[in-house]
Amino acid sequence: MAEAFESKFAQSQLTQLNAALNSGRFVSVRKLLHELPPSDVALILESSPKRTRTELWGLIDGDIHGDILEELSEEVRNGIITGMMPASVVDALEEMDTDDLAETLSSLPDEVLQDILASMDAQDRLRAEQALSYGEETAGFIMNTDTITLRPDVTVDVVLRYIRLKGDLPENTDTFYVVNRTDNLVGSVPVARLLTADPEEKVHDVMDDEAEAVPVNMPDDEVASLFERYNLLSAPVVDERNRLVGRITIDDVVDIIREDAEHSMMSMAGLDDEEDTFAPVLQSTQRRSVWLGVNLLTALMAAAVSDLFEATLSQLAVLAILNTIVPSMGGVAGNQTLTLVIRGMALGHVNESNSRWLISKELAIGFLNGVIWAVLIATVIALWKQDAMLGVIIAFAMLVNMIAAALSGATLPIIMKKLKIDPALAGSVILTTITDVVGIFAFLGTATLFLL
Amino acid sequence: MAEAFESKFAQSQLTQLNAALNSGRFVSVRKLLHELPPSDVALILESSPKRTRTELWGLIDGDIHGDILEELSEEVRNGIITGMMPASVVDALEEMDTDDLAETLSSLPDEVLQDILASMDAQDRLRAEQALSYGEETAGFIMNTDTITLRPDVTVDVVLRYIRLKGDLPENTDTFYVVNRTDNLVGSVPVARLLTADPEEKVHDVMDDEAEAVPVNMPDDEVASLFERYNLLSAPVVDERNRLVGRITIDDVVDIIREDAEHSMMSMAGLDDEEDTFAPVLQSTQRRSVWLGVNLLTALMAAAVSDLFEATLSQLAVLAILNTIVPSMGGVAGNQTLTLVIRGMALGHVNESNSRWLISKELAIGFLNGVIWAVLIATVIALWKQDAMLGVIIAFAMLVNMIAAALSGATLPIIMKKLKIDPALAGSVILTTITDVVGIFAFLGTATLFLL
């Protein structure tokens, strides 16, 4: 002990590794990689360009391949597995827990998965197929099956002797589950409770029969909310007949919480959550092009709206100069509302019973913001361009667009959720299109009416 | 047991509660609120507008005020505490763990905090001042001080008897820490290890002396990375002389992981992480106006750039119509790069040793994207406006702006981090300003040279 966690330790190790790799000192690299915990090696691989990553992987001993694979992010892991021999992959998978196995196999391209399954012996293949039998993003998918179960009618003393005989508990065991003869879950006993219980008591008397179980088909983000809300460390998983099928531990849930929270941010920029920062250029270009293509369409749509006012624009170049201000402010205000509502929905704060209230509130903010920025922009433009009427026109457009922005920002995510479209992914494009079109129409339309 | 977690349960309870509240059935409301776990009551309060929130709080028994306060988000909690009598707050705080106490007190406005400290007796005040003595966002701030410590030279049997005598372990105890006579941390014993150990063995023989401790002043986001990376459930906290001062448990770390991941998304839209979805209109308007003001300045700056080309615009209205396309594409492409780099930095993937590689990669993507969208937009514009030269000009501007976007998106967060400015907050505004200015200059400048 005594040694405190060194901050930013990966940084210096990475520099050391790169130096060793660049100067061809492969023995040092191999040694360095072996001294590190698997999660640090995973971090180093994720922080390396693809070529370096392949070189490093070649220097890592096969014994620890599995431990490192389970720490890697999906895209990086898939890249490495696709480059391995199926037989070596099978060896690496053998030591994995069921949840990591399910996660690893399910994200692989289908032909790679088939090759790997074909290289497995019958027993391993059965285990793999069982791990894959639950839907992705469900409780069954993220659970472990290495649960220790107790019978209600044995004494604590018998349990203690059994555990001592067994010698080793599955990782992160904080609770034992109690099942009856038909494997139905009847209660749970925290490990700490066994320490404080009278050895003569029966399991039945010390167990908690109030705790609740997670149904095997519950979506994993709901599981994560339960863990977060009730500060759980683990939870039993049951099938539809209330039979214990596994347990979920907090370390798997932490990954889901992180991914869910990141998902909105990445989606709002049109990126895949799993996008590897160090993916090859062509792959990244292709991935991002869909989003840019969608944006080009919306930009062309905005241009087409301006095009309707070509006559006005050709008479008054000042309108062309000011034409971007109102759409830009609408876009920013609308995105604030959108982001807030998307987060509110993710946290479970926004629901049927209060969404109408929330929309009214955002409309009120939109109106207030509209008034504030309308007055300000009118003053700036009247002074800059020495034209009071122009100031009034841009002020009117600003007010209209701020209200449109608030209305779209608040209602879009709610509507999209009902239509089962991810609001984080598509919300921001649709919103910007609305604020662009409304902003340009309001500004150039009013200008055409009053200035020509 | 047997009862599976009901999904979306808060939804139906909320509807029930609102119905009871609206029809004045306060006894039912009070009963409903008392049957729910504190975290569910907290969720209901967070999902209610301020007026309803105050009404509901008035119906909740003082005994459980503390349990609910510690589950609330900062802004909602502060609103409630500010409306309470200082003496009632002191009662509510009495039962709180040190980490929750520190969190609650530190986020209060100063005058409210002083009133509350003044209402405390000497012992409570000492405890409060100790909880507040560590810097916010450090390990000391989020740790608990209710740690059970063992001595290395006693036997497991003695420990087991001591624990049985004590009867109850602190919440989430998964590990006991071993300290010497001067309180220095020398090892740790997982609770489960005590179950499997021979009772005659000494603590010294069963303890793990390899595990590492968290220094009391480590930033909390680093603590969170450690927990995530090494799948920890708890970790001991030591002062600069390696004396054990407390422990951090995973449930506190989960909150930090969620908040850190959300921080970037909220900041990128110019929102405070703690922004309450149901805050009053005036307060929300004021909070969001800073960001809108900054955006107005950048929009005016873009307009000023267009203004330089007034002569060109007044001769060719078509330029006014197409003027928004290039800046818009640059903004989207730049924001993709920016988001990816910000996330990469948060995950610890981007650092000194690979940032140059990353910038080159993003530049290559920017160049490729530039070529792709330049060819496409040139074709569209040449066909739409029947003007090949105009197509060539917009293509050139697109290429230049895509490269500028990639360069700014990749370098801005790295530069800002060095200057200790939050890239998520200011990065996106600066980036958009750059892509607007470069885009307009490239398009209108080239057009002025070649079309007039």
PDB file of C-alpha atoms in Angstrom, chain A residues 189-313:
ATOM      1  CA  VAL A 189     -28.555 -11.457   2.124  1.00  0.00           C
ATOM      2  CA  PRO A 190     -25.833  -8.799   2.004  1.00  0.00           C
ATOM      3  CA  VAL A 191     -22.357 -10.246   2.589  1.00  0.00           C
ATOM      4  CA  ALA A 192     -21.901  -7.885   5.533  1.00  0.00           C
ATOM      5  CA  ARG A 193     -25.112  -9.248   7.103  1.00  0.00           C
ATOM      6  CA  LEU A 194     -23.580 -12.725   7.273  1.00  0.00           C
ATOM      7  CA  LEU A 195     -20.737 -11.272   9.346  1.00  0.00           C
ATOM      8  CA  THR A 196     -23.046  -9.779  11.932  1.00  0.00           C
ATOM      9  CA  ALA A 197     -25.647 -12.607  12.039  1.00  0.00           C
ATOM     10  CA  ASP A 198     -25.849 -15.222  14.780  1.00  0.00           C
ATOM     11  CA  PRO A 199     -24.487 -18.442  13.172  1.00  0.00           C
ATOM     12  CA  GLU A 200     -27.447 -20.423  14.521  1.00  0.00           C
ATOM     13  CA  GLU A 201     -30.015 -18.312  12.671  1.00  0.00           C
ATOM     14  CA  LYS A 202     -31.577 -19.578   9.456  1.00  0.00           C
ATOM     15  CA  VAL A 203     -30.991 -17.756   6.147  1.00  0.00           C
ATOM     16  CA  HIS A 204     -34.743 -17.206   6.111  1.00  0.00           C
ATOM     17  CA  ASP A 205     -34.492 -15.095   9.288  1.00  0.00           C
ATOM     18  CA  VAL A 206     -31.617 -12.860   8.191  1.00  0.00           C
ATOM     19  CA  MET A 207     -32.614 -12.341   4.588  1.00  0.00           C
ATOM     20  CA  ASP A 208     -34.242  -9.229   3.175  1.00  0.00           C
ATOM     21  CA  ASP A 209     -37.473 -10.256   1.450  1.00  0.00           C
ATOM     22  CA  GLU A 210     -38.390  -6.719   0.414  1.00  0.00           C
ATOM     23  CA  ALA A 211     -35.661  -5.989  -2.119  1.00  0.00           C
ATOM     24  CA  GLU A 212     -36.743  -5.926  -5.727  1.00  0.00           C
ATOM     25  CA  ALA A 213     -35.499  -7.738  -8.800  1.00  0.00           C
ATOM     26  CA  VAL A 214     -34.822  -6.540 -12.320  1.00  0.00           C
ATOM     27  CA  PRO A 215     -36.816  -8.308 -15.074  1.00  0.00           C
ATOM     28  CA  VAL A 216     -34.457  -9.870 -17.617  1.00  0.00           C
ATOM     29  CA  ASN A 217     -35.920  -7.838 -20.506  1.00  0.00           C
ATOM     30  CA  MET A 218     -35.790  -4.400 -18.811  1.00  0.00           C
ATOM     31  CA  PRO A 219     -33.967  -1.849 -21.039  1.00  0.00           C
ATOM     32  CA  ASP A 220     -30.448  -1.212 -19.751  1.00  0.00           C
ATOM     33  CA  ASP A 221     -30.951   2.540 -19.385  1.00  0.00           C
ATOM     34  CA  GLU A 222     -33.824   1.880 -16.991  1.00  0.00           C
ATOM     35  CA  VAL A 223     -31.581  -0.496 -15.057  1.00  0.00           C
ATOM     36  CA  ALA A 224     -29.012   2.306 -14.877  1.00  0.00           C
ATOM     37  CA  SER A 225     -31.600   4.780 -13.537  1.00  0.00           C
ATOM     38  CA  LEU A 226     -32.607   2.282 -10.842  1.00  0.00           C
ATOM     39  CA  PHE A 227     -28.990   1.832  -9.747  1.00  0.00           C
ATOM     40  CA  GLU A 228     -28.477   5.595  -9.731  1.00  0.00           C
ATOM     41  CA  ARG A 229     -31.724   6.398  -7.949  1.00  0.00           C
ATOM     42  CA  TYR A 230     -31.486   3.751  -5.237  1.00  0.00           C
ATOM     43  CA  ASN A 231     -27.679   3.693  -4.902  1.00  0.00           C
ATOM     44  CA  LEU A 232     -27.537  -0.032  -5.651  1.00  0.00           C
ATOM     45  CA  LEU A 233     -24.282  -1.988  -5.873  1.00  0.00           C
ATOM     46  CA  SER A 234     -25.878  -5.043  -7.453  1.00  0.00           C
ATOM     47  CA  ALA A 235     -29.328  -6.353  -8.304  1.00  0.00           C
ATOM     48  CA  PRO A 236     -30.752  -9.804  -9.009  1.00  0.00           C
ATOM     49  CA  VAL A 237     -32.186 -10.485 -12.467  1.00  0.00           C
ATOM     50  CA  VAL A 238     -35.258 -12.708 -12.857  1.00  0.00           C
ATOM     51  CA  ASP A 239     -37.095 -14.177 -15.823  1.00  0.00           C
ATOM     52  CA  GLU A 240     -40.839 -13.833 -16.420  1.00  0.00           C
ATOM     53  CA  ARG A 241     -41.528 -16.660 -13.924  1.00  0.00           C
ATOM     54  CA  ASN A 242     -39.460 -14.908 -11.229  1.00  0.00           C
ATOM     55  CA  ARG A 243     -36.636 -17.427 -11.461  1.00  0.00           C
ATOM     56  CA  LEU A 244     -33.179 -16.031 -10.706  1.00  0.00           C
ATOM     57  CA  VAL A 245     -31.115 -15.963 -13.908  1.00  0.00           C
ATOM     58  CA  GLY A 246     -28.204 -13.711 -12.946  1.00  0.00           C
ATOM     59  CA  ARG A 247     -27.084 -10.498 -11.307  1.00  0.00           C
ATOM     60  CA  ILE A 248     -26.078  -7.061 -12.516  1.00  0.00           C
ATOM     61  CA  THR A 249     -23.199  -5.272 -10.794  1.00  0.00           C
ATOM     62  CA  ILE A 250     -22.518  -1.550 -10.559  1.00  0.00           C
ATOM     63  CA  ASP A 251     -19.320  -1.664 -12.658  1.00  0.00           C
ATOM     64  CA  ASP A 252     -21.324  -2.624 -15.750  1.00  0.00           C
ATOM     65  CA  VAL A 253     -23.919   0.021 -14.979  1.00  0.00           C
ATOM     66  CA  VAL A 254     -21.270   2.747 -14.719  1.00  0.00           C
ATOM     67  CA  ASP A 255     -20.398   2.143 -18.365  1.00  0.00           C
ATOM     68  CA  ILE A 256     -24.046   2.494 -19.370  1.00  0.00           C
ATOM     69  CA  ILE A 257     -24.447   5.729 -17.405  1.00  0.00           C
ATOM     70  CA  ARG A 258     -21.365   7.205 -19.072  1.00  0.00           C
ATOM     71  CA  GLU A 259     -22.492   6.063 -22.536  1.00  0.00           C
ATOM     72  CA  ASP A 260     -26.063   7.344 -22.101  1.00  0.00           C
ATOM     73  CA  ALA A 261     -24.875  10.743 -20.956  1.00  0.00           C
ATOM     74  CA  GLU A 262     -22.370  10.973 -23.816  1.00  0.00           C
ATOM     75  CA  HIS A 263     -24.866   9.749 -26.368  1.00  0.00           C
ATOM     76  CA  SER A 264     -26.804  13.040 -26.455  1.00  0.00           C
ATOM     77  CA  MET A 265     -23.703  15.180 -26.868  1.00  0.00           C
ATOM     78  CA  MET A 266     -22.260  13.040 -29.649  1.00  0.00           C
ATOM     79  CA  SER A 267     -25.603  12.671 -31.433  1.00  0.00           C
ATOM     80  CA  MET A 268     -26.244  16.402 -31.359  1.00  0.00           C
ATOM     81  CA  ALA A 269     -23.049  16.858 -33.378  1.00  0.00           C
ATOM     82  CA  GLY A 270     -24.046  14.004 -35.711  1.00  0.00           C
ATOM     83  CA  LEU A 271     -21.399  11.622 -34.367  1.00  0.00           C
ATOM     84  CA  ASP A 272     -21.690   7.970 -33.411  1.00  0.00           C
ATOM     85  CA  ASP A 273     -21.156   7.430 -29.627  1.00  0.00           C
ATOM     86  CA  GLU A 274     -18.646   4.737 -30.333  1.00  0.00           C
ATOM     87  CA  GLU A 275     -16.673   6.864 -32.810  1.00  0.00           C
ATOM     88  CA  ASP A 276     -13.005   6.146 -32.271  1.00  0.00           C
ATOM     89  CA  THR A 277     -11.010   9.398 -31.993  1.00  0.00           C
ATOM     90  CA  PHE A 278      -8.094   7.690 -33.722  1.00  0.00           C
ATOM     91  CA  ALA A 279      -9.945   5.907 -36.527  1.00  0.00           C
ATOM     92  CA  PRO A 280      -8.371   6.104 -39.992  1.00  0.00           C
ATOM     93  CA  VAL A 281      -9.109   9.234 -42.048  1.00  0.00           C
ATOM     94  CA  LEU A 282     -11.259   7.580 -44.729  1.00  0.00           C
ATOM     95  CA  GLN A 283     -13.458   5.822 -42.204  1.00  0.00           C
ATOM     96  CA  SER A 284     -14.017   9.032 -40.213  1.00  0.00           C
ATOM     97  CA  THR A 285     -14.704  11.069 -43.342  1.00  0.00           C
ATOM     98  CA  GLN A 286     -17.329   8.616 -44.469  1.00  0.00           C
ATOM     99  CA  ARG A 287     -19.010   8.499 -41.055  1.00  0.00           C
ATOM    100  CA  ARG A 288     -19.300  12.243 -40.766  1.00  0.00           C
ATOM    101  CA  SER A 289     -20.454  12.817 -44.333  1.00  0.00           C
ATOM    102  CA  VAL A 290     -24.068  11.757 -43.749  1.00  0.00           C
ATOM    103  CA  TRP A 291     -24.522  14.555 -41.257  1.00  0.00           C
ATOM    104  CA  LEU A 292     -22.810  17.103 -43.506  1.00  0.00           C
ATOM    105  CA  GLY A 293     -25.036  15.983 -46.381  1.00  0.00           C
ATOM    106  CA  VAL A 294     -28.154  16.555 -44.286  1.00  0.00           C
ATOM    107  CA  ASN A 295     -26.846  19.965 -43.309  1.00  0.00           C
ATOM    108  CA  LEU A 296     -26.132  20.850 -46.940  1.00  0.00           C
ATOM    109  CA  LEU A 297     -29.763  20.120 -47.748  1.00  0.00           C
ATOM    110  CA  THR A 298     -30.983  22.417 -44.960  1.00  0.00           C
ATOM    111  CA  ALA A 299     -28.524  25.148 -46.014  1.00  0.00           C
ATOM    112  CA  LEU A 300     -29.796  24.864 -49.594  1.00  0.00           C
ATOM    113  CA  MET A 301     -33.355  25.057 -48.281  1.00  0.00           C
ATOM    114  CA  ALA A 302     -32.517  28.278 -46.449  1.00  0.00           C
ATOM    115  CA  ALA A 303     -30.883  29.581 -49.645  1.00  0.00           C
ATOM    116  CA  ALA A 304     -34.015  28.663 -51.595  1.00  0.00           C
ATOM    117  CA  VAL A 305     -36.081  30.740 -49.145  1.00  0.00           C
ATOM    118  CA  SER A 306     -33.745  33.715 -49.642  1.00  0.00           C
ATOM    119  CA  ASP A 307     -34.012  33.067 -53.378  1.00  0.00           C
ATOM    120  CA  LEU A 308     -37.738  33.877 -53.186  1.00  0.00           C
ATOM    121  CA  PHE A 309     -36.711  37.381 -52.189  1.00  0.00           C
ATOM    122  CA  GLU A 310     -34.095  37.873 -54.907  1.00  0.00           C
ATOM    123  CA  ALA A 311     -35.805  41.050 -56.156  1.00  0.00           C
ATOM    124  CA  THR A 312     -35.770  42.578 -52.684  1.00  0.00           C
ATOM    125  CA  LEU A 313     -32.137  41.590 -52.086  1.00  0.00           C
TER     126      LEU A 313
END
